[in-house]
PDB file of C-alpha atoms in Angstrom:
ATOM      1  CA  UNK A   1      -0.129 -16.872 -25.198  1.00 78.00           C
ATOM      2  CA  UNK A   2      -3.669 -17.513 -23.979  1.00 86.00           C
ATOM      3  CA  UNK A   3      -6.347 -15.348 -22.388  1.00 86.00           C
ATOM      4  CA  UNK A   4      -8.602 -16.432 -19.544  1.00 88.00           C
ATOM      5  CA  UNK A   5     -11.586 -14.628 -18.037  1.00 87.00           C
ATOM      6  CA  UNK A   6     -11.592 -14.602 -14.232  1.00 86.00           C
ATOM      7  CA  UNK A   7     -14.183 -12.680 -12.200  1.00 82.00           C
ATOM      8  CA  UNK A   8     -14.945 -10.488 -15.207  1.00 83.00           C
ATOM      9  CA  UNK A   9     -11.270  -9.685 -15.847  1.00 85.00           C
ATOM     10  CA  UNK A  10      -9.302 -10.832 -18.876  1.00 88.00           C
ATOM     11  CA  UNK A  11      -6.011 -12.411 -17.802  1.00 89.00           C
ATOM     12  CA  UNK A  12      -3.258 -12.596 -20.411  1.00 87.00           C
ATOM     13  CA  UNK A  13      -1.020 -15.583 -19.825  1.00 87.00           C
ATOM     14  CA  UNK A  14       2.364 -16.009 -21.502  1.00 84.00           C
ATOM     15  CA  UNK A  15       3.470 -19.629 -21.625  1.00 88.00           C
ATOM     16  CA  UNK A  16       7.078 -20.786 -21.293  1.00 86.00           C
ATOM     17  CA  UNK A  17       7.767 -24.496 -21.800  1.00 89.00           C
ATOM     18  CA  UNK A  18      10.932 -26.087 -20.497  1.00 86.00           C
ATOM     19  CA  UNK A  19      12.612 -29.011 -18.815  1.00 84.00           C
ATOM     20  CA  UNK A  20      11.046 -28.655 -15.400  1.00 83.00           C
ATOM     21  CA  UNK A  21       9.061 -30.881 -13.052  1.00 83.00           C
ATOM     22  CA  UNK A  22       6.534 -28.374 -11.735  1.00 84.00           C
ATOM     23  CA  UNK A  23       4.663 -25.360 -13.048  1.00 86.00           C
ATOM     24  CA  UNK A  24       5.155 -21.856 -11.662  1.00 84.00           C
ATOM     25  CA  UNK A  25       3.286 -18.615 -12.165  1.00 84.00           C
ATOM     26  CA  UNK A  26       4.570 -15.043 -11.793  1.00 80.00           C
ATOM     27  CA  UNK A  27       2.921 -11.629 -12.115  1.00 76.00           C
ATOM     28  CA  UNK A  28       4.331  -9.393 -14.857  1.00 71.00           C
ATOM     29  CA  UNK A  29       1.828  -6.535 -15.029  1.00 74.00           C
ATOM     30  CA  UNK A  30      -1.763  -6.100 -13.838  1.00 80.00           C
ATOM     31  CA  UNK A  31      -3.815  -8.979 -15.278  1.00 84.00           C
ATOM     32  CA  UNK A  32      -0.762 -10.335 -17.078  1.00 85.00           C
ATOM     33  CA  UNK A  33       1.150 -13.414 -15.894  1.00 86.00           C
ATOM     34  CA  UNK A  34       3.869 -15.759 -17.074  1.00 84.00           C
ATOM     35  CA  UNK A  35       3.280 -19.486 -16.680  1.00 85.00           C
ATOM     36  CA  UNK A  36       6.369 -21.710 -16.767  1.00 87.00           C
ATOM     37  CA  UNK A  37       5.359 -25.314 -17.350  1.00 88.00           C
ATOM     38  CA  UNK A  38       6.963 -28.679 -18.190  1.00 90.00           C
ATOM     39  CA  UNK A  39       7.294 -29.538 -21.873  1.00 91.00           C
ATOM     40  CA  UNK A  40       4.127 -31.096 -23.236  1.00 89.00           C
ATOM     41  CA  UNK A  41       1.704 -29.507 -20.745  1.00 89.00           C
ATOM     42  CA  UNK A  42      -1.700 -29.146 -22.402  1.00 90.00           C
ATOM     43  CA  UNK A  43      -3.586 -25.872 -22.688  1.00 89.00           C
ATOM     44  CA  UNK A  44      -6.434 -27.295 -20.582  1.00 90.00           C
ATOM     45  CA  UNK A  45      -4.045 -28.032 -17.715  1.00 90.00           C
ATOM     46  CA  UNK A  46      -2.524 -24.549 -17.999  1.00 89.00           C
ATOM     47  CA  UNK A  47      -5.967 -22.958 -17.862  1.00 89.00           C
ATOM     48  CA  UNK A  48      -6.843 -24.991 -14.780  1.00 90.00           C
ATOM     49  CA  UNK A  49      -3.640 -23.920 -13.032  1.00 87.00           C
ATOM     50  CA  UNK A  50      -4.282 -20.251 -13.772  1.00 88.00           C
ATOM     51  CA  UNK A  51      -7.896 -20.545 -12.603  1.00 90.00           C
ATOM     52  CA  UNK A  52      -6.722 -22.080  -9.328  1.00 89.00           C
ATOM     53  CA  UNK A  53      -4.750 -18.899  -8.663  1.00 87.00           C
ATOM     54  CA  UNK A  54      -7.511 -16.628  -9.984  1.00 87.00           C
ATOM     55  CA  UNK A  55      -8.413 -14.814  -6.763  1.00 87.00           C
ATOM     56  CA  UNK A  56      -4.766 -14.141  -5.961  1.00 87.00           C
ATOM     57  CA  UNK A  57      -4.075 -12.865  -9.505  1.00 88.00           C
ATOM     58  CA  UNK A  58      -7.003 -10.427  -9.333  1.00 87.00           C
ATOM     59  CA  UNK A  59      -6.024  -9.190  -5.881  1.00 83.00           C
ATOM     60  CA  UNK A  60      -2.389  -8.618  -6.833  1.00 82.00           C
ATOM     61  CA  UNK A  61      -3.389  -7.019 -10.136  1.00 81.00           C
ATOM     62  CA  UNK A  62      -5.600  -4.481  -8.377  1.00 79.00           C
ATOM     63  CA  UNK A  63      -2.841  -3.585  -5.931  1.00 72.00           C
ATOM     64  CA  UNK A  64      -0.249  -3.391  -8.685  1.00 71.00           C
ATOM     65  CA  UNK A  65      -2.508  -1.103 -10.710  1.00 72.00           C
ATOM     66  CA  UNK A  66      -2.736   1.306  -7.787  1.00 66.00           C
ATOM     67  CA  UNK A  67       1.043   1.557  -7.730  1.00 60.00           C
ATOM     68  CA  UNK A  68       1.265   2.014 -11.501  1.00 58.00           C
ATOM     69  CA  UNK A  69      -1.376   4.761 -11.369  1.00 60.00           C
ATOM     70  CA  UNK A  70       1.215   6.776  -9.508  1.00 55.00           C
ATOM     71  CA  UNK A  71       1.499   8.304  -6.059  1.00 54.00           C
ATOM     72  CA  UNK A  72      -1.251  10.425  -4.583  1.00 54.00           C
ATOM     73  CA  UNK A  73      -0.125  14.037  -4.542  1.00 56.00           C
ATOM     74  CA  UNK A  74      -0.095  15.976  -1.264  1.00 62.00           C
ATOM     75  CA  UNK A  75      -1.134  19.559  -0.739  1.00 62.00           C
ATOM     76  CA  UNK A  76       1.384  21.917   0.834  1.00 65.00           C
ATOM     77  CA  UNK A  77       0.266  24.514   3.332  1.00 62.00           C
ATOM     78  CA  UNK A  78       2.223  27.725   3.657  1.00 50.00           C
ATOM     79  CA  UNK A  79       2.390  27.272   7.412  1.00 53.00           C
ATOM     80  CA  UNK A  80       4.239  24.017   6.891  1.00 45.00           C
ATOM     81  CA  UNK A  81       1.516  21.877   8.445  1.00 51.00           C
ATOM     82  CA  UNK A  82       0.374  18.504   7.147  1.00 56.00           C
ATOM     83  CA  UNK A  83       1.205  14.840   7.483  1.00 73.00           C
ATOM     84  CA  UNK A  84       4.454  13.704   5.883  1.00 86.00           C
ATOM     85  CA  UNK A  85       5.838  10.230   6.463  1.00 90.00           C
ATOM     86  CA  UNK A  86       9.346   9.470   7.642  1.00 94.00           C
ATOM     87  CA  UNK A  87      10.224   5.860   8.500  1.00 95.00           C
ATOM     88  CA  UNK A  88       6.539   5.043   8.947  1.00 90.00           C
ATOM     89  CA  UNK A  89       5.722   7.938  11.289  1.00 89.00           C
ATOM     90  CA  UNK A  90       3.771  11.119  10.520  1.00 85.00           C
ATOM     91  CA  UNK A  91       5.443  14.511  10.836  1.00 87.00           C
ATOM     92  CA  UNK A  92       4.444  18.070  10.130  1.00 85.00           C
ATOM     93  CA  UNK A  93       6.418  19.605   7.291  1.00 88.00           C
ATOM     94  CA  UNK A  94       8.224  22.056   9.570  1.00 87.00           C
ATOM     95  CA  UNK A  95       9.485  19.135  11.675  1.00 88.00           C
ATOM     96  CA  UNK A  96      11.424  17.814   8.672  1.00 91.00           C
ATOM     97  CA  UNK A  97      12.731  20.902   6.899  1.00 90.00           C
ATOM     98  CA  UNK A  98      12.774  24.698   7.413  1.00 90.00           C
ATOM     99  CA  UNK A  99       9.622  26.246   5.965  1.00 86.00           C
ATOM    100  CA  UNK A 100       9.795  29.990   6.600  1.00 86.00           C
ATOM    101  CA  UNK A 101      10.392  32.139   3.548  1.00 86.00           C
ATOM    102  CA  UNK A 102      10.102  29.368   0.971  1.00 86.00           C
ATOM    103  CA  UNK A 103       7.642  29.040  -1.889  1.00 86.00           C
ATOM    104  CA  UNK A 104       5.720  25.797  -2.391  1.00 84.00           C
ATOM    105  CA  UNK A 105       8.011  24.841  -5.280  1.00 88.00           C
ATOM    106  CA  UNK A 106      11.067  25.416  -3.095  1.00 90.00           C
ATOM    107  CA  UNK A 107       9.525  23.396  -0.249  1.00 89.00           C
ATOM    108  CA  UNK A 108       8.896  20.485  -2.596  1.00 88.00           C
ATOM    109  CA  UNK A 109      12.468  20.600  -3.910  1.00 93.00           C
ATOM    110  CA  UNK A 110      13.982  20.864  -0.426  1.00 94.00           C
ATOM    111  CA  UNK A 111      11.820  18.056   0.939  1.00 93.00           C
ATOM    112  CA  UNK A 112      12.775  15.804  -1.951  1.00 94.00           C
ATOM    113  CA  UNK A 113      16.458  16.445  -1.231  1.00 96.00           C
ATOM    114  CA  UNK A 114      15.796  15.622   2.420  1.00 97.00           C
ATOM    115  CA  UNK A 115      14.187  12.280   1.535  1.00 97.00           C
ATOM    116  CA  UNK A 116      16.974  11.401  -0.887  1.00 97.00           C
ATOM    117  CA  UNK A 117      19.515  12.008   1.863  1.00 97.00           C
ATOM    118  CA  UNK A 118      17.530  10.049   4.472  1.00 97.00           C
ATOM    119  CA  UNK A 119      16.987   7.142   2.104  1.00 97.00           C
ATOM    120  CA  UNK A 120      20.689   7.010   1.221  1.00 97.00           C
ATOM    121  CA  UNK A 121      21.585   7.103   4.913  1.00 97.00           C
ATOM    122  CA  UNK A 122      19.245   4.330   6.075  1.00 97.00           C
ATOM    123  CA  UNK A 123      19.953   2.067   3.082  1.00 97.00           C
ATOM    124  CA  UNK A 124      23.657   2.465   3.740  1.00 95.00           C
ATOM    125  CA  UNK A 125      23.165   1.599   7.410  1.00 93.00           C
ATOM    126  CA  UNK A 126      20.969  -1.456   6.938  1.00 94.00           C
ATOM    127  CA  UNK A 127      22.268  -3.087   3.774  1.00 96.00           C
ATOM    128  CA  UNK A 128      25.588  -4.168   5.301  1.00 93.00           C
ATOM    129  CA  UNK A 129      23.900  -6.645   7.627  1.00 92.00           C
ATOM    130  CA  UNK A 130      21.970  -8.355   4.856  1.00 95.00           C
ATOM    131  CA  UNK A 131      24.938  -8.440   2.493  1.00 94.00           C
ATOM    132  CA  UNK A 132      26.743 -10.470   5.125  1.00 92.00           C
ATOM    133  CA  UNK A 133      23.782 -12.792   5.753  1.00 93.00           C
ATOM    134  CA  UNK A 134      23.188 -13.423   2.053  1.00 93.00           C
ATOM    135  CA  UNK A 135      26.902 -13.462   1.183  1.00 93.00           C
ATOM    136  CA  UNK A 136      26.449 -11.091  -1.748  1.00 93.00           C
ATOM    137  CA  UNK A 137      27.940  -7.724  -2.650  1.00 92.00           C
ATOM    138  CA  UNK A 138      26.330  -5.278  -5.092  1.00 93.00           C
ATOM    139  CA  UNK A 139      28.535  -3.452  -7.554  1.00 94.00           C
ATOM    140  CA  UNK A 140      26.873  -0.135  -6.731  1.00 95.00           C
ATOM    141  CA  UNK A 141      23.925   1.311  -4.795  1.00 95.00           C
ATOM    142  CA  UNK A 142      21.998   4.346  -6.041  1.00 96.00           C
ATOM    143  CA  UNK A 143      18.958   6.257  -4.808  1.00 97.00           C
ATOM    144  CA  UNK A 144      16.572   7.196  -7.618  1.00 95.00           C
ATOM    145  CA  UNK A 145      13.160   8.688  -8.319  1.00 92.00           C
ATOM    146  CA  UNK A 146      10.982   5.933  -9.797  1.00 85.00           C
ATOM    147  CA  UNK A 147       7.209   6.153 -10.361  1.00 78.00           C
ATOM    148  CA  UNK A 148       6.677   2.368 -10.263  1.00 76.00           C
ATOM    149  CA  UNK A 149       9.557   0.495  -8.593  1.00 86.00           C
ATOM    150  CA  UNK A 150      10.698   0.441  -4.976  1.00 92.00           C
ATOM    151  CA  UNK A 151      13.974  -1.148  -5.969  1.00 91.00           C
ATOM    152  CA  UNK A 152      15.760  -2.904  -8.800  1.00 90.00           C
ATOM    153  CA  UNK A 153      18.788  -5.096  -9.471  1.00 90.00           C
ATOM    154  CA  UNK A 154      20.485  -5.061 -12.865  1.00 89.00           C
ATOM    155  CA  UNK A 155      22.241  -8.025 -14.452  1.00 88.00           C
ATOM    156  CA  UNK A 156      25.600  -6.535 -13.444  1.00 90.00           C
ATOM    157  CA  UNK A 157      24.636  -6.334  -9.735  1.00 91.00           C
ATOM    158  CA  UNK A 158      23.826  -2.622  -9.614  1.00 93.00           C
ATOM    159  CA  UNK A 159      21.078  -1.882  -7.095  1.00 95.00           C
ATOM    160  CA  UNK A 160      18.742   1.101  -7.082  1.00 95.00           C
ATOM    161  CA  UNK A 161      16.254   2.136  -4.411  1.00 96.00           C
ATOM    162  CA  UNK A 162      13.370   4.578  -4.631  1.00 95.00           C
ATOM    163  CA  UNK A 163      13.927   7.646  -2.454  1.00 97.00           C
ATOM    164  CA  UNK A 164      10.312   7.342  -1.246  1.00 94.00           C
ATOM    165  CA  UNK A 165      11.345   4.267   0.753  1.00 96.00           C
ATOM    166  CA  UNK A 166      12.446   6.736   3.435  1.00 96.00           C
ATOM    167  CA  UNK A 167       8.731   7.137   4.149  1.00 95.00           C
ATOM    168  CA  UNK A 168       8.274   3.426   4.926  1.00 94.00           C
ATOM    169  CA  UNK A 169       8.820   1.721   8.296  1.00 94.00           C
ATOM    170  CA  UNK A 170      12.378   0.375   8.737  1.00 95.00           C
ATOM    171  CA  UNK A 171      11.257  -3.267   8.511  1.00 95.00           C
ATOM    172  CA  UNK A 172       9.626  -2.557   5.133  1.00 96.00           C
ATOM    173  CA  UNK A 173      12.834  -0.910   3.942  1.00 97.00           C
ATOM    174  CA  UNK A 174      14.645  -4.048   5.078  1.00 97.00           C
ATOM    175  CA  UNK A 175      12.321  -6.160   2.931  1.00 96.00           C
ATOM    176  CA  UNK A 176      13.117  -4.175  -0.219  1.00 96.00           C
ATOM    177  CA  UNK A 177      16.839  -4.391   0.570  1.00 97.00           C
ATOM    178  CA  UNK A 178      16.622  -8.173   1.027  1.00 96.00           C
ATOM    179  CA  UNK A 179      14.490  -8.513  -2.119  1.00 94.00           C
ATOM    180  CA  UNK A 180      17.022  -6.741  -4.310  1.00 95.00           C
ATOM    181  CA  UNK A 181      20.051  -8.436  -2.761  1.00 96.00           C
ATOM    182  CA  UNK A 182      18.447 -11.830  -3.432  1.00 94.00           C
ATOM    183  CA  UNK A 183      18.150 -10.846  -7.093  1.00 93.00           C
ATOM    184  CA  UNK A 184      21.930 -10.823  -7.346  1.00 93.00           C
ATOM    185  CA  UNK A 185      21.794 -14.639  -7.388  1.00 89.00           C
ATOM    186  CA  UNK A 186      18.185 -15.116  -8.582  1.00 88.00           C
ATOM    187  CA  UNK A 187      17.169 -12.655 -11.304  1.00 84.00           C
ATOM    188  CA  UNK A 188      13.674 -14.145 -11.638  1.00 82.00           C
ATOM    189  CA  UNK A 189      10.879 -14.388  -9.086  1.00 83.00           C
ATOM    190  CA  UNK A 190      11.022 -18.165  -9.040  1.00 85.00           C
ATOM    191  CA  UNK A 191      10.621 -20.459  -6.047  1.00 87.00           C
ATOM    192  CA  UNK A 192      14.329 -20.387  -5.278  1.00 90.00           C
ATOM    193  CA  UNK A 193      14.198 -16.605  -5.112  1.00 90.00           C
ATOM    194  CA  UNK A 194      11.255 -16.495  -2.700  1.00 92.00           C
ATOM    195  CA  UNK A 195      12.740 -19.261  -0.558  1.00 93.00           C
ATOM    196  CA  UNK A 196      15.885 -17.179  -0.195  1.00 94.00           C
ATOM    197  CA  UNK A 197      13.902 -14.064   0.706  1.00 94.00           C
ATOM    198  CA  UNK A 198      11.859 -16.074   3.219  1.00 94.00           C
ATOM    199  CA  UNK A 199      14.977 -17.540   4.811  1.00 95.00           C
ATOM    200  CA  UNK A 200      15.961 -14.031   5.918  1.00 95.00           C
ATOM    201  CA  UNK A 201      12.488 -12.513   6.382  1.00 95.00           C
ATOM    202  CA  UNK A 202       9.764 -15.168   6.868  1.00 94.00           C
ATOM    203  CA  UNK A 203       6.979 -12.546   7.027  1.00 93.00           C
ATOM    204  CA  UNK A 204       8.024 -10.792   3.808  1.00 92.00           C
ATOM    205  CA  UNK A 205       4.469 -10.990   2.428  1.00 88.00           C
ATOM    206  CA  UNK A 206       3.296  -8.604   5.148  1.00 89.00           C
ATOM    207  CA  UNK A 207       5.905  -6.080   4.048  1.00 91.00           C
ATOM    208  CA  UNK A 208       4.911  -6.550   0.406  1.00 87.00           C
ATOM    209  CA  UNK A 209       1.274  -5.959   1.345  1.00 83.00           C
ATOM    210  CA  UNK A 210       2.234  -2.781   3.211  1.00 86.00           C
ATOM    211  CA  UNK A 211       3.767  -1.306   0.072  1.00 86.00           C
ATOM    212  CA  UNK A 212       0.719  -2.281  -1.948  1.00 80.00           C
ATOM    213  CA  UNK A 213      -1.691  -0.723   0.563  1.00 78.00           C
ATOM    214  CA  UNK A 214       0.245   2.426   1.486  1.00 80.00           C
ATOM    215  CA  UNK A 215       2.352   3.108  -1.587  1.00 80.00           C
ATOM    216  CA  UNK A 216       0.126   5.893  -2.852  1.00 75.00           C
ATOM    217  CA  UNK A 217       0.430   7.742   0.473  1.00 78.00           C
ATOM    218  CA  UNK A 218       4.221   7.595   0.327  1.00 85.00           C
ATOM    219  CA  UNK A 219       4.677  10.662  -1.819  1.00 82.00           C
ATOM    220  CA  UNK A 220       5.476  14.342  -1.807  1.00 81.00           C
TER     221      UNK A 220
END
């Protein structure tokens, strides 16, 4: 492991040597990366490679930190007014669920149930297409409440999706579906993984950026 200062930030870099022709770099946590390099690569070369990606590492770290800091809480109004996202569009609370006669705690619980149901419905509708395109089949699909992840794929092909995805535009939901389905064959974020994602959704980076920029607004 080595540390490198970039733009005033300390970047922790874990090094993995192996029988490979080219180096690759992946983000693990904010300001923490893994560098996979060919056997015998010198520390100076590794430092140069990390420095070359410095601006991108800082930018992604800042966005990732915003997500890890957690969603930005909304305020509920008794009248049921306020902006709540559903599939990328803003709605007043009373347009999504009944509001009369409920306490704020009950409104929060009912709205969460609503989003869970909507997320399960749209994931179920859209995942079939991409399963066929990618020729993969998950063992199970669950909707969960996660503070940091939009989706995940376990080693035994079980997929989970964050219920808050129901707040995202459909094409962003599609990106997360594709991302997790691709993990069934590629558990790491290596070049093969991203090539597979890009073969189905060439503009996937735009969808990734959307989640980074708007993730904190996608909350109850």
